Coordinates of C-alpha atoms and ligand atoms in Angstrom, one line a residue:
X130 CA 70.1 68.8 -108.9
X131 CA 71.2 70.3 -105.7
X132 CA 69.2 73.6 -106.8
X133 CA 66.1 71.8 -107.8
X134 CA 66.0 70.1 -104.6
X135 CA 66.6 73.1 -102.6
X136 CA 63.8 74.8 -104.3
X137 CA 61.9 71.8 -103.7
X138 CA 62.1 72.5 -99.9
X139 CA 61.9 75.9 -99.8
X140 CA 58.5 75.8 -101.7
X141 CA 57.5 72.6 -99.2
X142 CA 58.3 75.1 -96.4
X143 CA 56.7 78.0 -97.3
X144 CA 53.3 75.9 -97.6
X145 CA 53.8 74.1 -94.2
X146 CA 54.3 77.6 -92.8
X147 CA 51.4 79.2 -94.8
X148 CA 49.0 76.4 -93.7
X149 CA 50.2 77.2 -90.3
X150 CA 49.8 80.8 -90.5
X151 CA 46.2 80.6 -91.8
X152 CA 45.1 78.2 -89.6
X153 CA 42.8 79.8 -86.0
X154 CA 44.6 80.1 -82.8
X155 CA 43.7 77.9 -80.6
X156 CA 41.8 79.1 -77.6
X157 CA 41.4 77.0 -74.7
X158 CA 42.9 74.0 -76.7
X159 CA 46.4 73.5 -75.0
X160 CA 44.8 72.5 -71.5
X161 CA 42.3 69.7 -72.7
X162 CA 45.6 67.8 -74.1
X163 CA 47.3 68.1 -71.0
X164 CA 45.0 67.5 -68.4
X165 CA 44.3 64.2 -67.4
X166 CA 40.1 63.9 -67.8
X167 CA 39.9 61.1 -65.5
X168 CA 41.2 63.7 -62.7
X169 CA 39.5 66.0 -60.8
X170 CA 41.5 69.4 -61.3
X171 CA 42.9 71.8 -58.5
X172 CA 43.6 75.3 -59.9
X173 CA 45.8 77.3 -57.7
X174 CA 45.9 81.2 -58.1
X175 CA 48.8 83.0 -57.0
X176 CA 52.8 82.2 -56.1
X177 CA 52.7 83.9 -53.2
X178 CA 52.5 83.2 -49.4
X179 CA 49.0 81.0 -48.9
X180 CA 49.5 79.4 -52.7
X181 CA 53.6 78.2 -51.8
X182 CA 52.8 76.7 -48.4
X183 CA 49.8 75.5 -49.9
X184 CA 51.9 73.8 -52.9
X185 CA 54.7 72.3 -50.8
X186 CA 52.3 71.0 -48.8
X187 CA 50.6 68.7 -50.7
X188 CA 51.4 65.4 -51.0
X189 CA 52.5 64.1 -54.2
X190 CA 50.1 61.2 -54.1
X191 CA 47.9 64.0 -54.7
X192 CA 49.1 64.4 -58.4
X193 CA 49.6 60.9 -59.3
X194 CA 46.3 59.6 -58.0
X195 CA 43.5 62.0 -57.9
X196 CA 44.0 65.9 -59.0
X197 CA 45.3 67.6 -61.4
X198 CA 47.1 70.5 -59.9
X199 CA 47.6 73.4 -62.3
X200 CA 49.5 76.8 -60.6
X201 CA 48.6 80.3 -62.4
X202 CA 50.6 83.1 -61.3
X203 CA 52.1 86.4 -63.3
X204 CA 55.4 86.1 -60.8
X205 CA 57.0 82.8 -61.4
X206 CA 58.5 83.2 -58.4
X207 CA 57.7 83.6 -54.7
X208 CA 58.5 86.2 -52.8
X209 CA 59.6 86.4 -49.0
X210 CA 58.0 89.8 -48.3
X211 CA 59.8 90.4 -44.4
X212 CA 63.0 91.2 -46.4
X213 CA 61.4 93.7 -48.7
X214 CA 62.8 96.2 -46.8
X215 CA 66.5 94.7 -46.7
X216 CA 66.7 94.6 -50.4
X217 CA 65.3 98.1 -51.0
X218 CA 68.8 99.5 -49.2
X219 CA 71.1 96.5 -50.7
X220 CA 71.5 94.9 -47.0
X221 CA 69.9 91.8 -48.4
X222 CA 70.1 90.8 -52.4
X223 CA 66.9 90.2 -54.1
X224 CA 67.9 86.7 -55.4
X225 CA 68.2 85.6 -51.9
X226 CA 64.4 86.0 -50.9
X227 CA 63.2 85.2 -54.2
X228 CA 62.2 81.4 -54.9
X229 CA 61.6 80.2 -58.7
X230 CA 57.8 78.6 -58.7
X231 CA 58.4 76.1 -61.1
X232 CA 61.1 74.0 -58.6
X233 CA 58.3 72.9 -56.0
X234 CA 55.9 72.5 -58.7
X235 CA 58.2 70.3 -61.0
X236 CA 59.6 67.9 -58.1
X237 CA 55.2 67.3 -57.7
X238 CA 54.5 66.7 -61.1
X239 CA 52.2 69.9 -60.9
X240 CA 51.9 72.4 -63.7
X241 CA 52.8 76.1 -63.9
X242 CA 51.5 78.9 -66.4
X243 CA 53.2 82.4 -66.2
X244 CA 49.7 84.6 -65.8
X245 CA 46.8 86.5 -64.5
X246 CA 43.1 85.5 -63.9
X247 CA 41.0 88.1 -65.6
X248 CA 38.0 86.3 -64.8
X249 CA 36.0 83.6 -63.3
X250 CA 32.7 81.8 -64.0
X251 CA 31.6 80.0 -61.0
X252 CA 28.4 78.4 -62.9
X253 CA 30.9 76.9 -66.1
X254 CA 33.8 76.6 -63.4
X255 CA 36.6 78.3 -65.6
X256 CA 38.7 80.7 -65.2
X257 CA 40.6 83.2 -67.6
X258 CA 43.9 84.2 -68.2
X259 CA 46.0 86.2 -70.0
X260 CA 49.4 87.0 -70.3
X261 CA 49.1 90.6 -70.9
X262 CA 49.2 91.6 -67.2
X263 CA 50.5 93.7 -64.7
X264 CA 51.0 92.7 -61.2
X265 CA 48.4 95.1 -59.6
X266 CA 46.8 98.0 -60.9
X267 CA 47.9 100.3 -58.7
X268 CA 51.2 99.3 -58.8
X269 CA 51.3 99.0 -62.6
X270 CA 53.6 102.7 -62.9
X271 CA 56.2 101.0 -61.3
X272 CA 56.0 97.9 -63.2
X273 CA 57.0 96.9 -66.4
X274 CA 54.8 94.5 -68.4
X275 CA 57.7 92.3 -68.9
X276 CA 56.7 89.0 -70.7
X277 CA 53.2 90.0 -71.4
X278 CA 51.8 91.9 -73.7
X279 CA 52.2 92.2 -77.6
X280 CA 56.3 91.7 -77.4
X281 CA 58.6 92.6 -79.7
X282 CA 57.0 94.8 -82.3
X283 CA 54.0 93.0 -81.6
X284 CA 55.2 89.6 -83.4
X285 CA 53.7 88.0 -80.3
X286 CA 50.3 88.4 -79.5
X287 CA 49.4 88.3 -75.8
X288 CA 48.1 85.1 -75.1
X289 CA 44.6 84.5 -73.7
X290 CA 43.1 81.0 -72.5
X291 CA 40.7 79.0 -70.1
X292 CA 41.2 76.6 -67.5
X293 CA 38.4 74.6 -66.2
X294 CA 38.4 73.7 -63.0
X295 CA 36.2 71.5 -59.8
X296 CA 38.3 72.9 -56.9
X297 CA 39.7 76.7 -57.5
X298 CA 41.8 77.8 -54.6
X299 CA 42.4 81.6 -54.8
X300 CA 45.5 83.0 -53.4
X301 CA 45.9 86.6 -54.9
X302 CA 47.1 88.3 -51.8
X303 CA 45.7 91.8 -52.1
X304 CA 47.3 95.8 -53.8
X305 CA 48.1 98.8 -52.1
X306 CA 45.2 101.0 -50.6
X307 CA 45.3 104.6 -51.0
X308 CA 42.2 105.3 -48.9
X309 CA 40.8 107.4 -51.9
X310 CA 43.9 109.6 -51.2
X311 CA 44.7 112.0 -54.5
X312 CA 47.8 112.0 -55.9
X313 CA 49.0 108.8 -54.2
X314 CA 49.4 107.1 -57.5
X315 CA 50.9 109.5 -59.0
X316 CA 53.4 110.9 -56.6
X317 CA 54.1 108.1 -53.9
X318 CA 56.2 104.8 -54.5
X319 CA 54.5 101.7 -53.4
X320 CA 56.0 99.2 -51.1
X321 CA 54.8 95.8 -52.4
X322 CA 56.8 93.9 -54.9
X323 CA 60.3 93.2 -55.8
X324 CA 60.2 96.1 -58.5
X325 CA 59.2 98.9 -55.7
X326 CA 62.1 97.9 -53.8
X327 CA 65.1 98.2 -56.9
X328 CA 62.7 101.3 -57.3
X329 CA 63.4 102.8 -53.7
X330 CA 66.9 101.6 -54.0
X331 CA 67.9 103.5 -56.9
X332 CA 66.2 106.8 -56.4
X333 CA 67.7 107.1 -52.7
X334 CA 71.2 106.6 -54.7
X335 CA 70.5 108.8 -57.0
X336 CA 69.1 111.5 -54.8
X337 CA 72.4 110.8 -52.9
X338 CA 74.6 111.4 -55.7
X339 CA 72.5 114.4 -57.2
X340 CA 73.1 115.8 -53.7
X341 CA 76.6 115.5 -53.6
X342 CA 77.1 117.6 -56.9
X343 CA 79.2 120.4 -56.2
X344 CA 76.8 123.4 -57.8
X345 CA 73.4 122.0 -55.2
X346 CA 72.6 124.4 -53.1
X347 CA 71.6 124.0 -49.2
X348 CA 68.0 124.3 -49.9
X349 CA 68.4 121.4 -52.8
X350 CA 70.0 119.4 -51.3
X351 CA 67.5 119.4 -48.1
X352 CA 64.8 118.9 -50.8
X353 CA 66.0 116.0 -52.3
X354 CA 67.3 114.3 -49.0
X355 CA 63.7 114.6 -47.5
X356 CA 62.2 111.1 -47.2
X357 CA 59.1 110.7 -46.0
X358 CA 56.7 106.6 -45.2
X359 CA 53.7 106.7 -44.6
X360 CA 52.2 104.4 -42.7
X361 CA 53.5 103.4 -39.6
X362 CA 53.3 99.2 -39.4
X363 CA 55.4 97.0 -39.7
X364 CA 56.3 97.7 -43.3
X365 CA 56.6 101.1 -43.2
X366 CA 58.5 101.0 -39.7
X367 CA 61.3 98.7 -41.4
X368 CA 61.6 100.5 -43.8
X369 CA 62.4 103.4 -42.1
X370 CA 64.6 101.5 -40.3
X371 CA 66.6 100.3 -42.7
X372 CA 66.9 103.6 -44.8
X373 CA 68.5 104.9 -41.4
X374 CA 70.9 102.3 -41.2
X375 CA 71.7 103.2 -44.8
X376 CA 72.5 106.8 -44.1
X377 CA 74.1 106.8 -41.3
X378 CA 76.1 103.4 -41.8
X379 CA 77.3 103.0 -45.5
X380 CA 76.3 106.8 -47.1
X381 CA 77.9 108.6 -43.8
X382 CA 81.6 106.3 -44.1
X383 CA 81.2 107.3 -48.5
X384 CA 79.6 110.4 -49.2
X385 CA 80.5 113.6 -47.8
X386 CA 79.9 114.0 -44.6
X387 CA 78.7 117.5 -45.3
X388 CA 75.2 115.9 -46.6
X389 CA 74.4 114.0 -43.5
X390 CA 73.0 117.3 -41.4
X391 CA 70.7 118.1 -44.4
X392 CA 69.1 114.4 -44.3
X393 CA 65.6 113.9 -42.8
X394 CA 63.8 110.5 -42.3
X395 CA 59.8 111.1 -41.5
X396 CA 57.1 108.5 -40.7
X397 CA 53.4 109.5 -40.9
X398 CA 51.1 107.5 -39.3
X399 CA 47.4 108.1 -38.2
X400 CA 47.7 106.1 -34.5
X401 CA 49.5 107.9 -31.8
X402 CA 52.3 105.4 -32.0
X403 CA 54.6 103.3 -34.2
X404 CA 53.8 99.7 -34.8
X405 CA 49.9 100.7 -33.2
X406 CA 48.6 96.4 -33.5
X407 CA 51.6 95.4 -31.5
X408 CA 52.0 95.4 -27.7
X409 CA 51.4 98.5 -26.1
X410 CA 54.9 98.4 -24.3
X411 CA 56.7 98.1 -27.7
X412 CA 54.5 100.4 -29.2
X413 CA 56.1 102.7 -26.6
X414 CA 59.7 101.9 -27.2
X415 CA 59.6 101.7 -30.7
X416 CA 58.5 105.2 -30.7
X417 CA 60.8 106.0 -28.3
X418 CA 63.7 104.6 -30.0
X419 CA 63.0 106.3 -33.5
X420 CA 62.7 109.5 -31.7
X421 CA 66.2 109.2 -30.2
X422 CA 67.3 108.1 -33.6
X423 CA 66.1 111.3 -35.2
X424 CA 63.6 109.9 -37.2
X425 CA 61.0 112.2 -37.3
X426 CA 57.5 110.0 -35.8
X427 CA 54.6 112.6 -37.1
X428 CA 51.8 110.7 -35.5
X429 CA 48.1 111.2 -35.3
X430 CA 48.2 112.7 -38.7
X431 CA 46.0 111.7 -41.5
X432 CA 47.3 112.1 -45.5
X433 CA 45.1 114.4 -47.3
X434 CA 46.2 115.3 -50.5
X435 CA 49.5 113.9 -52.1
X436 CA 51.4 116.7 -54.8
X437 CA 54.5 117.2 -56.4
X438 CA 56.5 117.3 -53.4
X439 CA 54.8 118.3 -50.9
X440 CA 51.9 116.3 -48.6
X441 CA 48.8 118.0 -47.3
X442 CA 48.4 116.5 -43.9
X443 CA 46.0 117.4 -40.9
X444 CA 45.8 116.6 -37.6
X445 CA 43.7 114.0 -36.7
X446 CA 42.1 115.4 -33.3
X447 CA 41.8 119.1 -34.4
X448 CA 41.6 118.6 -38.2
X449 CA 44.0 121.2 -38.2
X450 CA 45.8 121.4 -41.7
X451 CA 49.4 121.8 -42.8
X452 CA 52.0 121.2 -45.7
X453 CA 54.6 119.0 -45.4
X454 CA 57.0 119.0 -47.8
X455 CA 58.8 116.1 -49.3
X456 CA 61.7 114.6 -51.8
X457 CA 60.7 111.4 -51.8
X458 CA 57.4 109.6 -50.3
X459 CA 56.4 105.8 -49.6
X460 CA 52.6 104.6 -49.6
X461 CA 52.3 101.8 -46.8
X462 CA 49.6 102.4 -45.7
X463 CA 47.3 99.2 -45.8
X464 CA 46.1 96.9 -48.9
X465 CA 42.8 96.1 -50.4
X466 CA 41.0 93.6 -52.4
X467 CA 42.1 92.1 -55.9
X468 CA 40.6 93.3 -58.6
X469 CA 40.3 89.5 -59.3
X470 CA 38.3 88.8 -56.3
X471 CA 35.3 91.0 -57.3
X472 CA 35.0 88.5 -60.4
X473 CA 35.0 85.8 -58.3
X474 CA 32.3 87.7 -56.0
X475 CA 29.9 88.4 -59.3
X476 CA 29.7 85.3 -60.4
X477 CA 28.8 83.9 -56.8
X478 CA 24.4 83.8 -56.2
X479 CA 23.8 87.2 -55.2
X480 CA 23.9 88.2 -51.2
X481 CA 26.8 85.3 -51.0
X482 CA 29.1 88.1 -50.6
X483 CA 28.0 90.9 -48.8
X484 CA 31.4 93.0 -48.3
X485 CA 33.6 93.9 -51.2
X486 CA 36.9 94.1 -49.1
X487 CA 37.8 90.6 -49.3
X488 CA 36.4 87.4 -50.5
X489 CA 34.0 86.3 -47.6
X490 CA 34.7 82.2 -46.4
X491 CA 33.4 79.9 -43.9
X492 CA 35.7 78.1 -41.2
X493 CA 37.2 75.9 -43.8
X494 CA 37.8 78.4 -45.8
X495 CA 35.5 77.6 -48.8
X496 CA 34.3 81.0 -50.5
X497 CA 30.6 81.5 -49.4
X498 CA 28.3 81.0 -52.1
X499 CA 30.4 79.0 -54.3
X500 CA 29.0 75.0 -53.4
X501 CA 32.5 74.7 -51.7
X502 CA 34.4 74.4 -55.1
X503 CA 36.3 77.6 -54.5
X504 CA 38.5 78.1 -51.0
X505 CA 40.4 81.2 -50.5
X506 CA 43.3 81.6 -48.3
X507 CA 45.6 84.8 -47.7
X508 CA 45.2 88.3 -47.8
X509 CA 42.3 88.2 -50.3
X510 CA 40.0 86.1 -48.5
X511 CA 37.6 86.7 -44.4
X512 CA 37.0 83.6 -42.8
X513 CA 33.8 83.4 -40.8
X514 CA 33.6 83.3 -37.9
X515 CA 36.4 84.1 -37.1
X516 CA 38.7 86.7 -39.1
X517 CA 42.5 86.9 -38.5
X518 CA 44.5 89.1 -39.4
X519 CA 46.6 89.8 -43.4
X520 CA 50.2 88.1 -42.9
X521 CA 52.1 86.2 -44.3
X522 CA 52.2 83.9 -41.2
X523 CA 47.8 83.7 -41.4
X524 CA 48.2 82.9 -45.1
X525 CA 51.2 80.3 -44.5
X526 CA 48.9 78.4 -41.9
X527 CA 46.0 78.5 -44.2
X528 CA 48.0 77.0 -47.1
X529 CA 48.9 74.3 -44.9
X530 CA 45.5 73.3 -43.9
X531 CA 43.8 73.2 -47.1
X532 CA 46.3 70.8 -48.4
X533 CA 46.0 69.1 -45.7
X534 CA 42.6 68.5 -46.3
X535 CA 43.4 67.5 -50.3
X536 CA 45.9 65.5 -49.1
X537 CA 43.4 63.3 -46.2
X538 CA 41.0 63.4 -49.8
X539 CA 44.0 61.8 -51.5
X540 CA 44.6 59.6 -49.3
X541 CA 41.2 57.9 -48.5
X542 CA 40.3 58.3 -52.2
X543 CA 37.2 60.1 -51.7
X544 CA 36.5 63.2 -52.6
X545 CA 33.9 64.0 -50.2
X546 CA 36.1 64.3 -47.3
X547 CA 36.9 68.2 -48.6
X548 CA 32.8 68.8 -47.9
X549 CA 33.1 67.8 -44.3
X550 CA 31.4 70.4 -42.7
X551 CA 32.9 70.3 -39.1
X552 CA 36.2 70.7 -40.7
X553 CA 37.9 74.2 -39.2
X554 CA 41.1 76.1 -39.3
X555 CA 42.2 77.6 -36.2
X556 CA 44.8 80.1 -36.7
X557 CA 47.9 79.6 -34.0
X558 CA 49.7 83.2 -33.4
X559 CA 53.6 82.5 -32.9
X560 CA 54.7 86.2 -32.1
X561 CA 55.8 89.3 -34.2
X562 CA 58.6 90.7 -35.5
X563 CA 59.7 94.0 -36.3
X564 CA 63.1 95.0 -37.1
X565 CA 63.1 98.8 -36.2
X566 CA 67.4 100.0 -37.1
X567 CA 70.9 99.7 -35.4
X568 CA 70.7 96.2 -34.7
X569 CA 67.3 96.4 -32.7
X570 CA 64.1 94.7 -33.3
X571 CA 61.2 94.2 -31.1
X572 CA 59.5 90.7 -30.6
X573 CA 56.2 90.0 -29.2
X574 CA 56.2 86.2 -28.3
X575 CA 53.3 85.5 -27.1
X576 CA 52.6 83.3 -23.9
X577 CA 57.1 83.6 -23.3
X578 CA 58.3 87.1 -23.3
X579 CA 58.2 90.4 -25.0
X580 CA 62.0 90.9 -26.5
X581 CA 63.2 94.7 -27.3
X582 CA 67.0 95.8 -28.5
X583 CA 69.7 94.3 -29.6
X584 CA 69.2 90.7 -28.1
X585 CA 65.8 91.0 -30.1
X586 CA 67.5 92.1 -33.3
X587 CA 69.9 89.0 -32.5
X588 CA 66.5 86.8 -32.5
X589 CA 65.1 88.6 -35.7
X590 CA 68.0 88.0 -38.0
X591 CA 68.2 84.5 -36.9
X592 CA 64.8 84.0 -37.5
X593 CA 64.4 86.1 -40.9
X594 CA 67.4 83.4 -42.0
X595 CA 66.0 80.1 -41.1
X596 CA 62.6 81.3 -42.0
X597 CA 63.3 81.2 -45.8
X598 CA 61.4 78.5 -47.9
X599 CA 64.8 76.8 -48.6
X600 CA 68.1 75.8 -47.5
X601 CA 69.1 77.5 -50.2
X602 CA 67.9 81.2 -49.8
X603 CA 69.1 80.6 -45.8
X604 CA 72.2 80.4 -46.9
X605 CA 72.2 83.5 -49.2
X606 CA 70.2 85.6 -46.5
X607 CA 72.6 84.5 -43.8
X608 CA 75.5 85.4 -46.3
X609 CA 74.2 89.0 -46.8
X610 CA 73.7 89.8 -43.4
X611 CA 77.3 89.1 -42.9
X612 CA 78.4 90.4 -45.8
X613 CA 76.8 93.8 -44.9
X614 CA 77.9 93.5 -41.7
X615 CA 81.4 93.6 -42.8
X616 CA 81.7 95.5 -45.5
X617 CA 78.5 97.7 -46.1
X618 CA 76.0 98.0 -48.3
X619 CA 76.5 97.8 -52.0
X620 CA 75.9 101.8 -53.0
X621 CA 76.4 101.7 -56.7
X622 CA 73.5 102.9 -58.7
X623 CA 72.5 100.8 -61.4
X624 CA 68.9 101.5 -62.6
Ligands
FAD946 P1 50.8 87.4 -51.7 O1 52.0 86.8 -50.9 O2 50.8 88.8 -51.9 O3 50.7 86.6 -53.1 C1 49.8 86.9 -54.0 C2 50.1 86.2 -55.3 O4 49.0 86.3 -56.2 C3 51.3 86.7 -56.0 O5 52.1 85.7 -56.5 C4 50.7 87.5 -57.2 O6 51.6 87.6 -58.3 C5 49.5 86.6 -57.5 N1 48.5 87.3 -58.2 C6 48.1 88.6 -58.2 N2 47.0 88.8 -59.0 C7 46.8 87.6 -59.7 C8 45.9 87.2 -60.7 N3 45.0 88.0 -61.2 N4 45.9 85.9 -61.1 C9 46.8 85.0 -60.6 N5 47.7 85.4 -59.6 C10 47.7 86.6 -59.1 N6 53.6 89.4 -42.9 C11 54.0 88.8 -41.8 O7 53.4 87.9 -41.2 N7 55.3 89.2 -41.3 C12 56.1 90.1 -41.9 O8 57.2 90.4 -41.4 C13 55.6 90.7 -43.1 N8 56.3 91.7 -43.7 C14 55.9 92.2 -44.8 C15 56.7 93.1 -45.5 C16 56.3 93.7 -46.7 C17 57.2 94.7 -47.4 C18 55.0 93.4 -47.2 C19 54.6 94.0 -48.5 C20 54.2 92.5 -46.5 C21 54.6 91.9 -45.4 N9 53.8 91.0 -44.7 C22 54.3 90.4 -43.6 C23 52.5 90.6 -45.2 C24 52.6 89.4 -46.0 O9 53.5 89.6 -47.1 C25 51.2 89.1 -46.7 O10 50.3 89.0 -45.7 C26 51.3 87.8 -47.5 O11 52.1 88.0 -48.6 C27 49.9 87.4 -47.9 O12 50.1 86.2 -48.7 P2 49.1 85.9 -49.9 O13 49.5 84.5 -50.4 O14 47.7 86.1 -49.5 O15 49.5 87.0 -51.0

């Protein structure tokens, strides 16, 4: 009896699973029976800067009464860029300035899907998605395609699917710019994501403990120990700074010493000084202070030509050429548009968007051409009249005031309030930052003081801690900086 039954069952299951087998996948199926139809819906691209500040901001009346909010992002996690260069040299751990998406979303009764736009129709209002993604295209060497794509011997199939939406608010920050550059891609690392920083931390390692081999000759080892960033901002000036504090804090007291001579930090940069959009006086004494540190400032020199090892500069006033040879070179050198964004831009009326470097908006940041259904806030987006500049603290500010604005639509109950045409964001600056090695930083507050040294680095750290988007990651960030303080960077190698 027991065997008949259990044939019984196995034949009932194979049919249930045949039916289910043969039966078409759905396509856009899975939203219809989620979203509430009696809501308007918000759909929010991206996780990072403009789309977090945007999503903590809004008030969960906005959820229960009058939107559906729906987040689409490939990282399921946001990501507090300052400290990029920290974790690249193991002063700060990754976990600490990451934040997982689906908390702020889950305490608002908003939904998150783990995915990239592919495209937009602005006529239909949809937007497409897959799950077979990479984070940018330029960044994709670097990047596995971990959770997308045909996993697992191809047993699941990448998943693609549509969203409608009446309010799309695009926040894809923007990718890497080579300027046309050859052999960026291929021979530079990018300084972006979370991935280019494990990146940069285990190849200086490595090139470390390749170095230290006993058969390297003098010539190697200066090869290998030649680092060279391009791009001489904020990003590329941090990083630079913290790779020197590496060297000559944590490798000099655990490698031998012997290596240290041989080691050469070099920034690249176009301008005729470091950190070339701050104020001119720290402009000065950053330089100043990176040429004392030995880093090696090779200014008003443009990238031509990126090859195995070795960079093809010239000089930017006499075009002069030369080679400059390298171990081991970082792109950061300015971003451009998502690819995203010129989807958005072609299915807009034509002559909505005259620029392809960004998606072009009015003072209320609704995308020109687009009926003021789609807003754009962040790197990817120009507001007009006014333009400010891509950081995170612009994008922050913008996310802020659009859901304000949701949230003053929420709470009247009328969704005409977000068509108010007077409405405007103005952009407050609050100062920068830069954190330029040994403890120093330079701060450019404006309307109070101009800070530069230690006292500044002091003020940076501080900051850089209670600037994280919880108590949480404070806590963790003000941990590592103390950790590291006392007992040095973690060296070990383990990618
Ligand atoms: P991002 O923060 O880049 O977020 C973009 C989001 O969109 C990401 O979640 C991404 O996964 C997602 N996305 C991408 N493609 C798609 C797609 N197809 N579909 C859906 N989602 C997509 N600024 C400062 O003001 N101060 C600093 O000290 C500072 N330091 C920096 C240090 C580093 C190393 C870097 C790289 C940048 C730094 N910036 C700083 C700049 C700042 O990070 C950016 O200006 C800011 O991140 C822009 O925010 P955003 O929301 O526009 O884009």
């Amino acid at each position: 009896f027991a065997a008949a039954a259990d044939s019984h069952w196995n034949d009932r299951l194979e049919r249930v699973l045949e039916q289910k087998l043969s039966a078409p996948e759905p396509t856009s199926s899975i939203e219809s029976c989620t979203i509430d139809p009696n809501k308007k819906t918000i759909v929010v691209l991206g996780s990072g800067w403009g789309a977090i500040s945007f999503i903590k901001a809004l008030d969960k009346k906005v959820a229960r009464d009058m939107f559906n909010v729906v987040v689409v992002s490939p990282r399921n996690y946001f990501l507090y860029t300052p400290l990029l260069p920290g974790v690249a040299t193991g002063a700060i751990e990754t976990r600490s300035i990451v934040e997982s998406i689906r908390r702020p979303i889950a305490e608002k009764g908003f939904k998150y899907y783990e995915a990239a736009a592919t495209g937009v129709d602005a006529q239909k209002k949809t937007v497409s998605f897959t799950n077979r993604y990479l984070t940018s295209a330029t960044a994709s060497k670097w990047l596995p395609n971990v959770g997308g794509g045909d996993g697992e011997g191809g047993k699941h199939k990448s998943q693609h699917f549509d969203i409608n939406y009446d309010y799309l608010v695009v926040a894809v920050g923007a990718i890497p710019n080579t300027f046309g550059v050859p052999g960026v891609e291929q021979h530079c690392l990018f300084f972006k994501e979370v991935a280019h920083a494990a990146q940069f931390r285990s190849q200086v390692n490595a090139r470390f403990e390749r170095a230290a081999l006993p058969s390297m000759s003098v010539g190697q080892i200066e090869d290998l120990l030649r680092f060279v960033v391009i791009g001489a901002g904020p990003t590329g000036v941090e990083l630079a700074a913290e790779l020197y504090d590496l060297v000559y804090n944590d490798v000099a007291k655990t490698f031998p010493k012997r290596l240290l001579k041989h080691v050469s930090i070099n920034i690249v940069d176009l301008q005729d000084r470091l950190l070339s959009t701050y104020d001119r006086d720290i402009q000065n004494y950053a330089t100043d202070f990176f040429q004392k540190a030995n880093i090696n400032c090779i200014l008003n020199t443009q990238v031509k030509e990126v090859k195995q090892c070795v960079l093809t500069v010239a000089d930017k006033n006499t075009g002069e050429e030369k080679e400059l040879p390298f171990g081991m070179a970082v792109w950061c050198s300015g971003i451009k548009m998502n690819p995203v964004c010129e989807k958005v831009m072609d299915s807009l009326p034509e002559g909505s968007q005259p620029s392809r470097r960004a998606l072009l908006a009015d003072k209320a940041m609704r995308v020109k051409g687009s009926d003021g259904s789609i807003y754009g806030i962040g790197d990817c987006v120009t507001l007009e009249p006014k333009a400010y500049p891509a950081t995170a603290q612009v994008a922050k500010q913008e996310g802020y005031y659009l859901a304000e604005r949701f949230n003053k639509a929420a709470e009247t109950g009328n969704y005409a309030v977000l068509d108010d045409p007077n409405a405007e964001f103005v952009y407050t600056h609050r100062g920068s930052l830069a954190y330029i090695g040994k403890d120093a930083a330079v701060a450019d507050i404006p309307g109070v003081t101009i800070l530069k040294g230690i006292m500044a680095g002091l003020f940076w750290k501080s900051f850089e801690t209670v600037s994280q988007v919880s108590v949480g990651n404070s806590f963790k960030v003000g941990f590592d900086m103390l950790r590291t303080r006392i007992f040095g960077r973690d060296i070990s190698r383990l990618m």
